[in-house]
Amino acid sequence: MKNNTFGKRLKELRLEKGLSQRELGKVFNVCNQTISFWEIGSREPDLDTLVEIASYFNLSVNQLLEE
């Protein structure tokens, strides 16, 4: 995830659902700053959370990480 494909995709998916970072953070029990860090690529979710995110957006983990 070094090229931040995940972060860009996460932001795109979040905006498509009309969610704020705070609202998405509540879904995954993290603060909005964590969502921001994921989107800009300064942090990455752990594997379990990555699987939860993919499931929430009805995608496979591969689809979530692809450009």
Coordinates of N, CA and C in Angstrom, one line a residue:
M1 N 0.8 -1.2 0.0 CA 0.0 0.0 0.0 C 0.9 1.3 0.0
K2 N 2.1 1.1 -0.3 CA 3.0 2.2 -0.3 C 2.7 3.4 -1.2
N3 N 2.1 3.1 -2.4 CA 1.7 4.1 -3.3 C 0.4 4.8 -3.0
N4 N -0.2 4.4 -1.9 CA -1.4 5.0 -1.4 C -2.7 4.7 -2.2
T5 N -2.6 3.6 -3.0 CA -3.8 3.2 -3.7 C -5.0 3.0 -2.8
F6 N -4.7 2.4 -1.7 CA -5.8 2.1 -0.7 C -6.4 3.4 -0.2
G7 N -5.6 4.4 0.2 CA -6.1 5.7 0.7 C -7.0 6.4 -0.3
K8 N -6.5 6.4 -1.6 CA -7.3 7.1 -2.6 C -8.6 6.4 -2.9
R9 N -8.6 5.0 -2.9 CA -9.8 4.2 -3.1 C -10.8 4.4 -1.9
L10 N -10.2 4.4 -0.7 CA -11.1 4.6 0.5 C -11.8 5.9 0.4
K11 N -11.1 7.0 0.1 CA -11.7 8.3 0.0 C -12.8 8.3 -1.1
E12 N -12.5 7.7 -2.2 CA -13.4 7.7 -3.3 C -14.7 6.9 -2.9
L13 N -14.5 5.8 -2.2 CA -15.7 5.0 -1.8 C -16.5 5.7 -0.7
R14 N -15.8 6.4 0.2 CA -16.4 7.1 1.3 C -17.3 8.3 0.7
L15 N -16.7 9.0 -0.3 CA -17.5 10.1 -0.9 C -18.6 9.6 -1.7
E16 N -18.5 8.5 -2.4 CA -19.6 7.9 -3.1 C -20.8 7.6 -2.2
K17 N -20.5 7.2 -1.0 CA -21.6 6.9 0.0 C -22.0 8.2 0.7
G18 N -21.4 9.3 0.4 CA -21.8 10.5 1.1 C -21.5 10.6 2.5
L19 N -20.4 9.9 2.9 CA -20.0 9.9 4.3 C -18.9 10.8 4.7
S20 N -18.9 11.4 5.8 CA -17.8 12.2 6.3 C -16.8 11.2 6.9
Q21 N -15.6 11.7 7.2 CA -14.6 10.9 7.8 C -15.0 10.5 9.2
R22 N -15.7 11.3 9.9 CA -16.2 11.0 11.2 C -17.3 9.9 11.1
E23 N -18.2 10.0 10.2 CA -19.2 9.0 10.0 C -18.6 7.6 9.7
L24 N -17.6 7.6 8.8 CA -17.0 6.3 8.5 C -16.2 5.8 9.6
G25 N -15.5 6.7 10.4 CA -14.8 6.3 11.6 C -15.7 5.6 12.6
K26 N -16.9 6.1 12.7 CA -17.9 5.4 13.7 C -18.2 4.0 13.2
V27 N -18.2 3.8 11.9 CA -18.5 2.4 11.4 C -17.4 1.4 11.9
F28 N -16.2 1.9 11.8 CA -15.1 1.0 12.1 C -14.5 1.2 13.5
N29 N -15.2 2.0 14.3 CA -14.8 2.3 15.7 C -13.4 2.9 15.8
V30 N -13.1 3.9 14.9 CA -11.9 4.6 14.9 C -12.2 6.1 14.8
C31 N -11.3 7.0 15.2 CA -11.6 8.4 15.1 C -11.5 8.9 13.7
N32 N -12.0 10.1 13.4 CA -12.0 10.6 12.0 C -10.5 10.9 11.6
Q33 N -9.7 11.2 12.6 CA -8.3 11.4 12.2 C -7.6 10.2 11.7
T34 N -8.0 9.0 12.2 CA -7.5 7.7 11.7 C -7.9 7.6 10.2
I35 N -9.1 7.9 9.9 CA -9.6 7.8 8.5 C -8.8 8.7 7.7
S36 N -8.5 9.9 8.1 CA -7.7 10.9 7.4 C -6.3 10.3 7.2
F37 N -5.7 9.8 8.2 CA -4.4 9.2 8.1 C -4.4 8.1 7.0
W38 N -5.4 7.2 7.0 CA -5.5 6.2 6.0 C -5.6 6.8 4.6
E39 N -6.4 7.8 4.5 CA -6.7 8.4 3.1 C -5.4 9.1 2.6
I40 N -4.6 9.7 3.4 CA -3.4 10.4 2.9 C -2.2 9.5 2.9
G41 N -2.4 8.3 3.4 CA -1.3 7.3 3.3 C -0.2 7.3 4.4
S42 N -0.5 8.1 5.5 CA 0.5 8.1 6.6 C 0.4 6.9 7.5
R43 N -0.8 6.2 7.5 CA -1.0 5.0 8.3 C -1.8 4.1 7.5
E44 N -1.8 2.8 7.9 CA -2.6 1.8 7.2 C -3.3 1.0 8.3
P45 N -4.5 0.5 7.9 CA -5.3 -0.3 8.8 C -4.7 -1.7 9.0
D46 N -4.9 -2.3 10.1 CA -4.5 -3.7 10.3 C -5.3 -4.6 9.4
L47 N -4.8 -5.8 9.2 CA -5.5 -6.8 8.3 C -6.9 -7.0 8.6
D48 N -7.3 -7.2 9.9 CA -8.7 -7.4 10.2 C -9.6 -6.2 9.8
T49 N -9.1 -5.0 10.0 CA -9.8 -3.8 9.7 C -9.9 -3.7 8.2
L50 N -8.9 -4.0 7.5 CA -8.9 -4.0 6.0 C -10.0 -4.9 5.5
V51 N -10.1 -6.1 6.1 CA -11.1 -7.0 5.6 C -12.5 -6.5 6.0
E52 N -12.7 -5.8 7.1 CA -14.0 -5.2 7.5 C -14.3 -4.1 6.5
I53 N -13.3 -3.3 6.1 CA -13.6 -2.2 5.2 C -14.0 -2.7 3.8
A54 N -13.3 -3.7 3.3 CA -13.7 -4.3 2.1 C -15.1 -4.9 2.1
S55 N -15.4 -5.5 3.2 CA -16.8 -6.1 3.4 C -17.8 -5.0 3.4
Y56 N -17.6 -3.9 4.1 CA -18.5 -2.8 4.3 C -18.8 -2.2 2.9
F57 N -17.8 -2.1 2.0 CA -18.0 -1.6 0.7 C -18.4 -2.6 -0.3
N58 N -18.6 -3.9 0.1 CA -19.0 -5.0 -0.7 C -18.0 -5.3 -1.8
L59 N -16.7 -5.3 -1.4 CA -15.6 -5.5 -2.3 C -14.7 -6.6 -1.7
S60 N -13.8 -7.2 -2.5 CA -12.8 -8.1 -2.0 C -11.6 -7.2 -1.5
V61 N -10.8 -7.7 -0.7 CA -9.6 -6.9 -0.3 C -8.8 -6.6 -1.6
N62 N -8.7 -7.5 -2.5 CA -7.9 -7.2 -3.8 C -8.6 -6.0 -4.5
Q63 N -9.9 -6.0 -4.6 CA -10.5 -4.9 -5.3 C -10.3 -3.6 -4.5
L64 N -10.2 -3.6 -3.2 CA -10.0 -2.4 -2.5 C -8.6 -1.9 -2.7
L65 N -7.7 -2.8 -2.9 CA -6.3 -2.4 -3.0 C -5.8 -2.1 -4.5
E66 N -6.7 -2.5 -5.5 CA -6.3 -2.2 -6.9 C -6.5 -0.8 -7.3
E67 N -5.8 -0.4 -8.3 CA -6.0 1.0 -8.8 C -7.1 0.9 -9.8

